[in-house]
Every structure is written in C-alpha cells, then in structure tokens.
Tab-separated table of C-alpha atoms in Angstrom:
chain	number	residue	atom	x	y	z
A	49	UNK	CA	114.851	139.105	75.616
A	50	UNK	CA	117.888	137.820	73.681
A	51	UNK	CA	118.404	134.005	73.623
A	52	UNK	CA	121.183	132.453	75.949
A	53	UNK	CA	123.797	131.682	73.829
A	54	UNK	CA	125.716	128.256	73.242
A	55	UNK	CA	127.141	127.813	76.881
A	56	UNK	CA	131.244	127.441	76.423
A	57	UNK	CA	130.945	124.083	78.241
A	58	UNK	CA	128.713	121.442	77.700
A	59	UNK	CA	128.096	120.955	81.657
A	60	UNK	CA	125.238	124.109	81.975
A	61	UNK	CA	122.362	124.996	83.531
A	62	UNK	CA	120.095	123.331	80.890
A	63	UNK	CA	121.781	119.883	81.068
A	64	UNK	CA	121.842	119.831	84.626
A	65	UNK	CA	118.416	120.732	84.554
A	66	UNK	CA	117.314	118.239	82.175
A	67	UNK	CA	118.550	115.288	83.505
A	68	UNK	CA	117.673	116.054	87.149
A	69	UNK	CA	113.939	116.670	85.688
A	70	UNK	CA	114.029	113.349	83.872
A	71	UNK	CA	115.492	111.015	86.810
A	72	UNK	CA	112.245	113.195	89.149
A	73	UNK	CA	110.311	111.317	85.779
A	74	UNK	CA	111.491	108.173	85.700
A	75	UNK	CA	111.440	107.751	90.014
A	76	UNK	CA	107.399	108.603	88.931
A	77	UNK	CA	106.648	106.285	86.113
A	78	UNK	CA	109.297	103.936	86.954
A	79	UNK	CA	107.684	103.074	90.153
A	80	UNK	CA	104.629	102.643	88.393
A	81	UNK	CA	106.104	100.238	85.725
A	82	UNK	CA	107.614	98.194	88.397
A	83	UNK	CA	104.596	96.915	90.500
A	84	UNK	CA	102.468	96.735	87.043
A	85	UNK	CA	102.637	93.685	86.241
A	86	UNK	CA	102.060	92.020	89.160
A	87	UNK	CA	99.173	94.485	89.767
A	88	UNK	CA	98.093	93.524	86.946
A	89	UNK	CA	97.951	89.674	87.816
A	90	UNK	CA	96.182	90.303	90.882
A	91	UNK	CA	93.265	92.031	88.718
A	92	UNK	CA	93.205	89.346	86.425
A	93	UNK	CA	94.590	85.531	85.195
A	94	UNK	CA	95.119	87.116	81.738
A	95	UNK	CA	97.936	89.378	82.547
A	96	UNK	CA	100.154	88.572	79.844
A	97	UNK	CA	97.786	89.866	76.948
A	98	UNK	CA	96.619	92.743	78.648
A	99	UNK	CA	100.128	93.672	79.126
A	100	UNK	CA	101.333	93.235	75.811
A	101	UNK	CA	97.808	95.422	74.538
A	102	UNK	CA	98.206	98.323	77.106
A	103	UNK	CA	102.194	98.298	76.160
A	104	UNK	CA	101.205	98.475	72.637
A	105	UNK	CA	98.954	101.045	72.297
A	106	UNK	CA	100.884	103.136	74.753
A	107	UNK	CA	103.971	103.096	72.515
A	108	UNK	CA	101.799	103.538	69.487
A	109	UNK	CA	99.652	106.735	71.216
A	110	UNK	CA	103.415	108.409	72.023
A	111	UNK	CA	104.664	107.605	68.713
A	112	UNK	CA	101.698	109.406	67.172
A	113	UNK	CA	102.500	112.394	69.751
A	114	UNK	CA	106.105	112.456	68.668
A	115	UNK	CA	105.593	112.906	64.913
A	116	UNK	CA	102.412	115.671	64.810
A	117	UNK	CA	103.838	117.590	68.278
A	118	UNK	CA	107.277	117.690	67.034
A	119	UNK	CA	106.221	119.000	63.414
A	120	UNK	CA	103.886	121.694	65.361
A	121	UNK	CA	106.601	122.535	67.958
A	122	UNK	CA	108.674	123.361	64.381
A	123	UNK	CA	106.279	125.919	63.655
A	124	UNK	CA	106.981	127.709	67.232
A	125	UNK	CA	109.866	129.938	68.281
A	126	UNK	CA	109.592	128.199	71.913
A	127	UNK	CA	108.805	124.319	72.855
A	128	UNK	CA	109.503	124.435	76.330
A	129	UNK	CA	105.778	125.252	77.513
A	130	UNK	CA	104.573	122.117	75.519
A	131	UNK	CA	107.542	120.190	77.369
A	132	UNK	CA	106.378	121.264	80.649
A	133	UNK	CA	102.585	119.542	79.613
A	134	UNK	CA	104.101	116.635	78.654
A	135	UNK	CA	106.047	116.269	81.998
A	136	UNK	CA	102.872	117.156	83.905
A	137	UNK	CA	100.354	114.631	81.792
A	138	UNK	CA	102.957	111.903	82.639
A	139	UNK	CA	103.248	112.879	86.339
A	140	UNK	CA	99.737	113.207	87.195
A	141	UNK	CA	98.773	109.831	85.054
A	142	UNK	CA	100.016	106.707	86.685
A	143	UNK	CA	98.289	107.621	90.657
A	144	UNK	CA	94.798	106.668	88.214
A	145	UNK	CA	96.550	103.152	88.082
A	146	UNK	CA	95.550	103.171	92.591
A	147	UNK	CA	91.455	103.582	91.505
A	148	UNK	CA	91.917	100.437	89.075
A	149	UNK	CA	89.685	97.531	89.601
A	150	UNK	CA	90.002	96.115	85.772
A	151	UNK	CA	92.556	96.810	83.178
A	152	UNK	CA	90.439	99.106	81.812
A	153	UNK	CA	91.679	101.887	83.873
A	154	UNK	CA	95.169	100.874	83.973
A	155	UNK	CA	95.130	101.217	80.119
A	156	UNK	CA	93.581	105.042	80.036
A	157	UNK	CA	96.257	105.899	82.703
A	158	UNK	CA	99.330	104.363	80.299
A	159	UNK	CA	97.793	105.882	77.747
A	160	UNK	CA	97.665	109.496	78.659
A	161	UNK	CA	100.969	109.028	80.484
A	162	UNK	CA	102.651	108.395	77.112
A	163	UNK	CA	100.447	110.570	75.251
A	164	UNK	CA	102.471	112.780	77.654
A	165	UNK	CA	106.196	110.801	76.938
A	166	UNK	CA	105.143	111.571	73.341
A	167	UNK	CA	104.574	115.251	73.562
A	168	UNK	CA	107.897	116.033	75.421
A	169	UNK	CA	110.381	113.527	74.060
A	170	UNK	CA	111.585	114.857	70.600
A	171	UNK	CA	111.398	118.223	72.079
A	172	UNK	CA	113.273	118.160	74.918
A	173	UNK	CA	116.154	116.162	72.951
A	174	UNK	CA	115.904	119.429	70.441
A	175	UNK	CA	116.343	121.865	73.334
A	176	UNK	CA	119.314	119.980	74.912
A	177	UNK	CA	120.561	119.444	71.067
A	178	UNK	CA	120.510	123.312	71.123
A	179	UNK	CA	121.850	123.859	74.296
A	180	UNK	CA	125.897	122.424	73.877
A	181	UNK	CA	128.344	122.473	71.154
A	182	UNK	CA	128.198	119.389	68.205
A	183	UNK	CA	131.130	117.895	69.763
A	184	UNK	CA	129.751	118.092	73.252
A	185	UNK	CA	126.280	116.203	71.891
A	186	UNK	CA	127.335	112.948	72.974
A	187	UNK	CA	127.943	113.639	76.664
A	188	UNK	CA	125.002	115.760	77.190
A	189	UNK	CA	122.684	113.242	76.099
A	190	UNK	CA	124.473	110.750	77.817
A	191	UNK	CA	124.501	112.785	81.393
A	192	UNK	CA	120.746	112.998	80.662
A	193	UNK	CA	120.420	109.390	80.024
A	194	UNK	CA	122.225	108.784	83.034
A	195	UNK	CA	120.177	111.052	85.529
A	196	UNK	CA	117.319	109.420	83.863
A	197	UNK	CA	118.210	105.642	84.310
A	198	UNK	CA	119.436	107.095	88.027
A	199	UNK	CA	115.301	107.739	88.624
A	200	UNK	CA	114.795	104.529	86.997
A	201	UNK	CA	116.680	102.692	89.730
A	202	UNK	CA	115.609	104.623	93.014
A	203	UNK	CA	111.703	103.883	91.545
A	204	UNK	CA	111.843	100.434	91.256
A	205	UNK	CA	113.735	100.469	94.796
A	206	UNK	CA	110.965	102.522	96.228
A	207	UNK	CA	108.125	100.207	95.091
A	208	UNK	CA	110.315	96.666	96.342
A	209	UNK	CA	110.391	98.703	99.865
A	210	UNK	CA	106.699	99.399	99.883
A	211	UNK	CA	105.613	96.034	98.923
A	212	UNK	CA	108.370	94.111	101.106
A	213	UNK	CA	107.028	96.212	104.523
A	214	UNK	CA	103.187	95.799	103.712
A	215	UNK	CA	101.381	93.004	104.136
A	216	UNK	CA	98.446	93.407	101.826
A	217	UNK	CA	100.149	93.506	97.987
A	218	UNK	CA	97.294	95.124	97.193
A	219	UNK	CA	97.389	98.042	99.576
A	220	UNK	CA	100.705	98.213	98.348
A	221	UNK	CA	100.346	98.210	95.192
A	222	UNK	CA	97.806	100.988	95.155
A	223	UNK	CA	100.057	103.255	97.686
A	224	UNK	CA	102.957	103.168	95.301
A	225	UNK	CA	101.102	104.385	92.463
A	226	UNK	CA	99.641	107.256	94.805
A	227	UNK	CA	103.152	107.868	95.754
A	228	UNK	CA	104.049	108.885	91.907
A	229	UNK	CA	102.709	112.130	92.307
A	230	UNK	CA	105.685	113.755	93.815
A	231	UNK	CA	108.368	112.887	91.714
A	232	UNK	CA	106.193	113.166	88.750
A	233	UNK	CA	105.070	117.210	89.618
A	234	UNK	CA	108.589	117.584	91.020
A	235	UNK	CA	109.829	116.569	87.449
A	236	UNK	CA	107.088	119.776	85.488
A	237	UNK	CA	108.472	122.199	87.981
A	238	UNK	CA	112.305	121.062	87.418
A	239	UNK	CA	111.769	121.429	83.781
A	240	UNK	CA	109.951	124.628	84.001
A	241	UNK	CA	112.240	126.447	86.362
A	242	UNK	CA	115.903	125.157	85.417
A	243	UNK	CA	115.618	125.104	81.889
A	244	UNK	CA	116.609	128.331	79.654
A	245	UNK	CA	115.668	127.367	75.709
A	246	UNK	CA	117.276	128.927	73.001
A	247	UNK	CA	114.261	129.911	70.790
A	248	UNK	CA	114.806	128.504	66.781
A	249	UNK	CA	112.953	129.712	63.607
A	250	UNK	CA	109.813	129.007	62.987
A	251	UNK	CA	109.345	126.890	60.016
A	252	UNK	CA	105.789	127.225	58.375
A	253	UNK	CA	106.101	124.070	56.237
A	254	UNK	CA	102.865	121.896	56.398
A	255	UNK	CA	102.546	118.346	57.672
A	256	UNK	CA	104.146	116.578	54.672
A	257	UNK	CA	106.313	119.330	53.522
A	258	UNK	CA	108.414	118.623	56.762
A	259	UNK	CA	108.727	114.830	55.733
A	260	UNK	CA	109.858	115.454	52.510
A	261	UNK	CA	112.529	118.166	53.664
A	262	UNK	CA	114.212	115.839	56.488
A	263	UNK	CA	117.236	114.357	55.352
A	264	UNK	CA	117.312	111.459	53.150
A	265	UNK	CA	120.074	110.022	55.736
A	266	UNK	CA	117.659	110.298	58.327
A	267	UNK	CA	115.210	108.541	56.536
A	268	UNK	CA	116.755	105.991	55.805
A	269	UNK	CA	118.329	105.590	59.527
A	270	UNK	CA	114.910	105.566	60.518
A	271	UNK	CA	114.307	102.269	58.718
A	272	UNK	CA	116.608	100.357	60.613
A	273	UNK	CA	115.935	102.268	64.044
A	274	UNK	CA	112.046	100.692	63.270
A	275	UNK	CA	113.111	97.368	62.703
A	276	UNK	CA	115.176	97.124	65.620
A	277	UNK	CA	111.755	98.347	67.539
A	278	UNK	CA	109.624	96.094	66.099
A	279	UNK	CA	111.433	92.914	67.867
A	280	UNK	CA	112.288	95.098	71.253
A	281	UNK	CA	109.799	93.552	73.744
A	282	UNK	CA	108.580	95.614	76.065
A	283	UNK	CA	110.463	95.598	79.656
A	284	UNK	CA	106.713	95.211	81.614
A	285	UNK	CA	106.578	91.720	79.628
A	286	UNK	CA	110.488	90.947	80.407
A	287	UNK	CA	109.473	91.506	83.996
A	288	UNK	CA	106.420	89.198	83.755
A	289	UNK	CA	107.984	86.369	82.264
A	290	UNK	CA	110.362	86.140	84.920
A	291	UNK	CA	107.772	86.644	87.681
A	292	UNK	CA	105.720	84.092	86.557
A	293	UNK	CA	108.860	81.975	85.627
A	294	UNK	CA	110.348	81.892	89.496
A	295	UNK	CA	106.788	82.221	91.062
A	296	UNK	CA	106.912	78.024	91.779
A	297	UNK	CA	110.405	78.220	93.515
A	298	UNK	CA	109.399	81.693	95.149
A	299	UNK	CA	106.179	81.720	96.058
A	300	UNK	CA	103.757	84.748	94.241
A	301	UNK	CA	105.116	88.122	96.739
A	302	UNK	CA	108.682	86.313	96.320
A	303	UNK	CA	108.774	86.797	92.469
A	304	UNK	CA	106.937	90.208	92.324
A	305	UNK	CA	109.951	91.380	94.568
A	306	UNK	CA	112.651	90.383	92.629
A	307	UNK	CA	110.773	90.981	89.396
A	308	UNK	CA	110.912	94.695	90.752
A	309	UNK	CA	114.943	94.104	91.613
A	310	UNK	CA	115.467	92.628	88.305
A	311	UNK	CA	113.897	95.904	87.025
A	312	UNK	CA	116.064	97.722	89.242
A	313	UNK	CA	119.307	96.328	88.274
A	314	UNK	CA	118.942	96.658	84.549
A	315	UNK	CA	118.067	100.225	85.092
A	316	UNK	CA	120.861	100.488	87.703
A	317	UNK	CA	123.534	98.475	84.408
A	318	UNK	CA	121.991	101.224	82.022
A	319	UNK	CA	122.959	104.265	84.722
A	320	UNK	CA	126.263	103.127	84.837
A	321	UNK	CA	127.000	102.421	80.573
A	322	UNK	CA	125.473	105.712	79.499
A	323	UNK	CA	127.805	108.562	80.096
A	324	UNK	CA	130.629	106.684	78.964
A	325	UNK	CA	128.704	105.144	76.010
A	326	UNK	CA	128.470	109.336	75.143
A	327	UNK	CA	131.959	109.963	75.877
A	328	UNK	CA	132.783	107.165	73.508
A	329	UNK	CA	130.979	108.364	70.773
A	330	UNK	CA	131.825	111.935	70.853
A	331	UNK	CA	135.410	110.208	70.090
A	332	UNK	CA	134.701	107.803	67.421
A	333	UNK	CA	130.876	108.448	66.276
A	334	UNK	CA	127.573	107.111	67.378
A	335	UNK	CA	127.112	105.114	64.206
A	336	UNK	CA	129.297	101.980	65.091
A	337	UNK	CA	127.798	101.862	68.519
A	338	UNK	CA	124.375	101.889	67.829
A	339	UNK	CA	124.982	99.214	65.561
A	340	UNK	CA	126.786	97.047	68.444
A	341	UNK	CA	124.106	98.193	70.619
A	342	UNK	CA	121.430	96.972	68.318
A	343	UNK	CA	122.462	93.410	67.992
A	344	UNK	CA	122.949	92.837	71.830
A	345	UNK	CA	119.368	93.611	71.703
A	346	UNK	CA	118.690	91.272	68.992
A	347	UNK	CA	120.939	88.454	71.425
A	348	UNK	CA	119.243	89.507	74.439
A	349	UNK	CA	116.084	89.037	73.344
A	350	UNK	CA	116.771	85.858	71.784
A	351	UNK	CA	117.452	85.249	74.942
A	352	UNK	CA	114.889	85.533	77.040
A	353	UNK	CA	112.783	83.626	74.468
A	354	UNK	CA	114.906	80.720	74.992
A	355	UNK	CA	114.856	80.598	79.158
A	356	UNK	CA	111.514	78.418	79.167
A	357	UNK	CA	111.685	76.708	82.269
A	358	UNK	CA	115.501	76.430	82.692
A	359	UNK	CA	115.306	79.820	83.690
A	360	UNK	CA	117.223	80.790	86.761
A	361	UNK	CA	117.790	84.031	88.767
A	362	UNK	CA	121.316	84.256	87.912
A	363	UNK	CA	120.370	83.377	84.265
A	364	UNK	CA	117.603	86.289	84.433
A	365	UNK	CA	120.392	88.440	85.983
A	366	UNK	CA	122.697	88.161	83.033
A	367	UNK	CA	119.933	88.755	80.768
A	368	UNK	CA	118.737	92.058	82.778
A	369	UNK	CA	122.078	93.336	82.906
A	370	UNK	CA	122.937	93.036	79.056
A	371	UNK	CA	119.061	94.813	78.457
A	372	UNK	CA	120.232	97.825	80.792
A	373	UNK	CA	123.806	97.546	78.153
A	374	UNK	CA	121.770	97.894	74.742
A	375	UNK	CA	119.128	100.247	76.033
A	376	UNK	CA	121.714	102.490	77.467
A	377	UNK	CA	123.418	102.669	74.078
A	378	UNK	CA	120.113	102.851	72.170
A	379	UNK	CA	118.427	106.045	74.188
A	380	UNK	CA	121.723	107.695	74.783
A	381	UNK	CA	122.904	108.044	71.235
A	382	UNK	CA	119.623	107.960	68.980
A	383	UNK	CA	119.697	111.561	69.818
A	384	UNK	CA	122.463	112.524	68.706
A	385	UNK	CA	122.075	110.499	65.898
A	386	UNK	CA	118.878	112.334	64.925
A	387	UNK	CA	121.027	116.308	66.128
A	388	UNK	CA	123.899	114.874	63.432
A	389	UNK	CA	121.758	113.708	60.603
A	390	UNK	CA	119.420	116.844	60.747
A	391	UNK	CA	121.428	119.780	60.899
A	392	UNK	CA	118.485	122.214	60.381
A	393	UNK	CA	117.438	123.192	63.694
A	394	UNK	CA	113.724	124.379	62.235
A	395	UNK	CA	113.330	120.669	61.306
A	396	UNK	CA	114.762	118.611	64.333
C-alpha cells in the first residue's frame, strides 16, 4: 500500500482525527486529575507530599517513555500501533484510582497512565508533523491542542457534576474514576480508526548514535525547555493549594468543587488561546512566543507562591486563567518547535 500523501490542506482526516482522539483523552484523565486531590485528602492528612511524589515520578516514568519509545519508534516504518497502546494504557489506568484505599494504588495507576502519555506523546506529534505542510505546522498542532484542552474542560465539568449531585464524596469520587473508561477506550479506537500515518525510514542508529545526530539547535533548545520544567509546578498541587486555601471560608465539599472549576476554567482559557497562538506563529515563528509564554509561567507561578492566606477566589481566578495562557502557548508550539529544529523525519 502506498503512503497517503501530504494532504493539500492542513484541515485532513489525520488532524481531525487526532485532536478528537486527544479531547476523548483528556475528558478520561482529566476527570481523574480533577477529583485527585481531594481524593487524595480524604485517604490521608498528608496529601500535599504524596501529591507532589506521585506527580513526580509520573512525569519522570513518561519522560523515560518519551526518550527510549521515540528512539525505537525511529527504527520502525509505522508508530501508530505503539500510539494506539499508549492511548489504551492511559484509558484503562485511572478507573484503578476507584479500588484505592492508600496512595499506594493511586500512585501505580498515575504511573502506568503516563507510562502510557510517554509512549504516545512524541509519536503522535511526529505523525501529525508528517501529516500537513511546514507552513501549516502551527495550526495543526494548535487545532490539536485545542480539541485536547476542549476534553480537558468537559472532564473537570463532569467530575464537579458528579460530586455536586452525590452526597457521599467518596462514592463520588470513586464513580468518576470508574466513569474514565469510556472516554479513555473511546480515545484508542479514535486513534486507531481515523488516523492514516505516512510511514518514514527506518533509521538503524543505536541509542546514543540518535543523540549525537539530533540537531545541535535542538539541543540546545532543550536546555531552556528543561529549565522552564523544572520550576512548572504541577497543576494537581495548584489545585490543592487553593482547596485547602478556601476550605475555612467554604467548608471541605465547597473547595473541592471549585478546586475542580478552577481546573476547569484554566483548561477552558487554554482551549480558547491555542489555535490562535498556532495561527500566530505560523506568521511570525514559534520562537518569540514560547519565550513570552515561558515567562508568564515564571510570573504565574511566582504567583501562586505569593497568595498565602490573602488568597481569594477572584485572585485564584486570575492566576488559573494566565496558567491556561502559558500552557496553551507551551504545548501548542513545542511541537513545532521540535518538527522545525529537526528536519530529519527518521530522527523526530
């Protein structure tokens, strides 16, 4: 079978397909993410430290995935099988968080559900890198970003209408991370069904080889893309500090709902910046816009370490909204960074 070619326009079956499969991902482990932390503080009084150790080791697990699954998917003609795992791992994951009665569990279950985020990540961005025109890079990604940040509204939404109706937070708690399974499944069979890959060459380089040969642009991109990361806080321990911050003015169920609508706006403020943020940059270049992006994030999370107690809902509103602004400009156009600084598709 010959490979689909470029599509003329960048609006095809493949980005269509990709970003209605990641906003199926995002309602799953959005959801999830949502009712965590206070799930979390109903297991235990230590929540915060628990957090920030399941958080880490997640991130560090995908991070792991991304570098030794991306160099392997290199050496294939085809990544979308490994993509469709990845998807599945994720989707099937966070229900283990409804059998928790420790942390314990709730860490395997983040684990394996970025294990999963790790797998696919770098390779679906190389498929939908493959899939448009250079000049069309921007607005695919950002489309994608923007289905995705879609799922990562509705989720939170979900989980603030399951916990507001029932009684038992609990209960509730435990029926929303049942409830994952759909969209998560739903998001494999998207993926597998609506995507057509172009297939690439394989490149037989080993492990370090493929280092070595990546751009030294890229490299050095890199360094300042992992410095930004290592002062981005996670978003479970944004939500917790401002549960725990309003929990005396709103009472415990009061400040786990709008924890999850905090969640929901920021996600709903990244929706809405990323397709333009990839229109932009298709105009005048991702570089400048990262960097802009980069430093809100720097402000914002100066920010939130400064609330202490004069925090305030509107305050934390502010502070949510600019998070969804530098996130959307972060995942959007890190992609196409990476498509523009590494040209050679065998290596991307």
């Amino acid at each position: 079978m010959n490979d689909p070619p470029v599509a003329k326009g960048w609006f095809n079956r493949t980005v269509i397909g990709a970003g209605l499969t990641s906003m199926l991902a995002d309602v799953c482990y959005e959801m999830a993410a949502a009712a965590l932390p206070s799930f979390l503080r109903s297991l235990t009084s230590l929540a915060a430290p628990f957090v920030g150790l399941i958080e880490g080791s997640a991130d560090a697990i995908s991070n792991f995935a991304k570098l030794t699954v991306g160099w392997y998917s290199d050496r294939l003609t085809r990544r979308k099988p490994l993509v469709v795992f990845g998807y599945a791992l994720t989707g099937l994951s966070q229900a283990l968080f409804a059998f928790a009665v420790g942390w314990p569990l709730v860490f395997v279950g983040k684990s394996l559900g970025w294990l999963g985020k790790g797998i696919r990540g770098p390779l679906r961005n190389a498929i939908l890198a493959d899939a448009v025109a250079a000049e069309d890079r921007g607005k695919a990604f950002g489309f994608h970003r923007a289905g995705d940040t879609i799922g990562a509204v509705v989720g939170p939404l979900i989980a603030y209408a399951i916990l507001r109706e029932m009684p038992e937070s609990a209960s509730a708690f435990r029926l929303i991370f049942l409830l994952t399974l759909i969209p998560g499944i739903g998001a494999a069979l998207t993926f597998a069904l609506l995507i057509r890959e172009r297939s690439h060459p394989a490149n037989p380089r080993q492990f370090m080889a493929s280092l070595r040969a990546l751009p030294t642009d890229f490299r050095r991109w890199l360094v300042g893309v992992g410095v930004f990361g290592f002062g981005d806080c996670s978003d479970k321990l944004l939500i917790l500090v401002a549960t725990v911050t309003l929990e005396p003015t709103l009472g415990t169920k009061g400040a786990a709902e709008f924890g999850i609508l905090l969640y929901a706006w920021r996600n709903l403020a990244q929706a809405l910046i990323a397709y333009p943020v990839g229109v932009l940059s298709d105009r005048i270049g991702p570089r400048r816009i990262l960097i802009a992006g980069y430093v809100l994030g720097a402000i914002v999370m100066t920010g939130f370490a400064a609330m202490g107690e004069l925090a305030s809902r509107p305050a934390f509103l502010v502070l949510f909204t600019l998070a969804g602004t530098y996130l959307a400009v972060e995942e959007a156009l890190e992609g196409v960074m990476t498509a523009d600084l590494v040209p050679d598709r065998s290596l991307r």
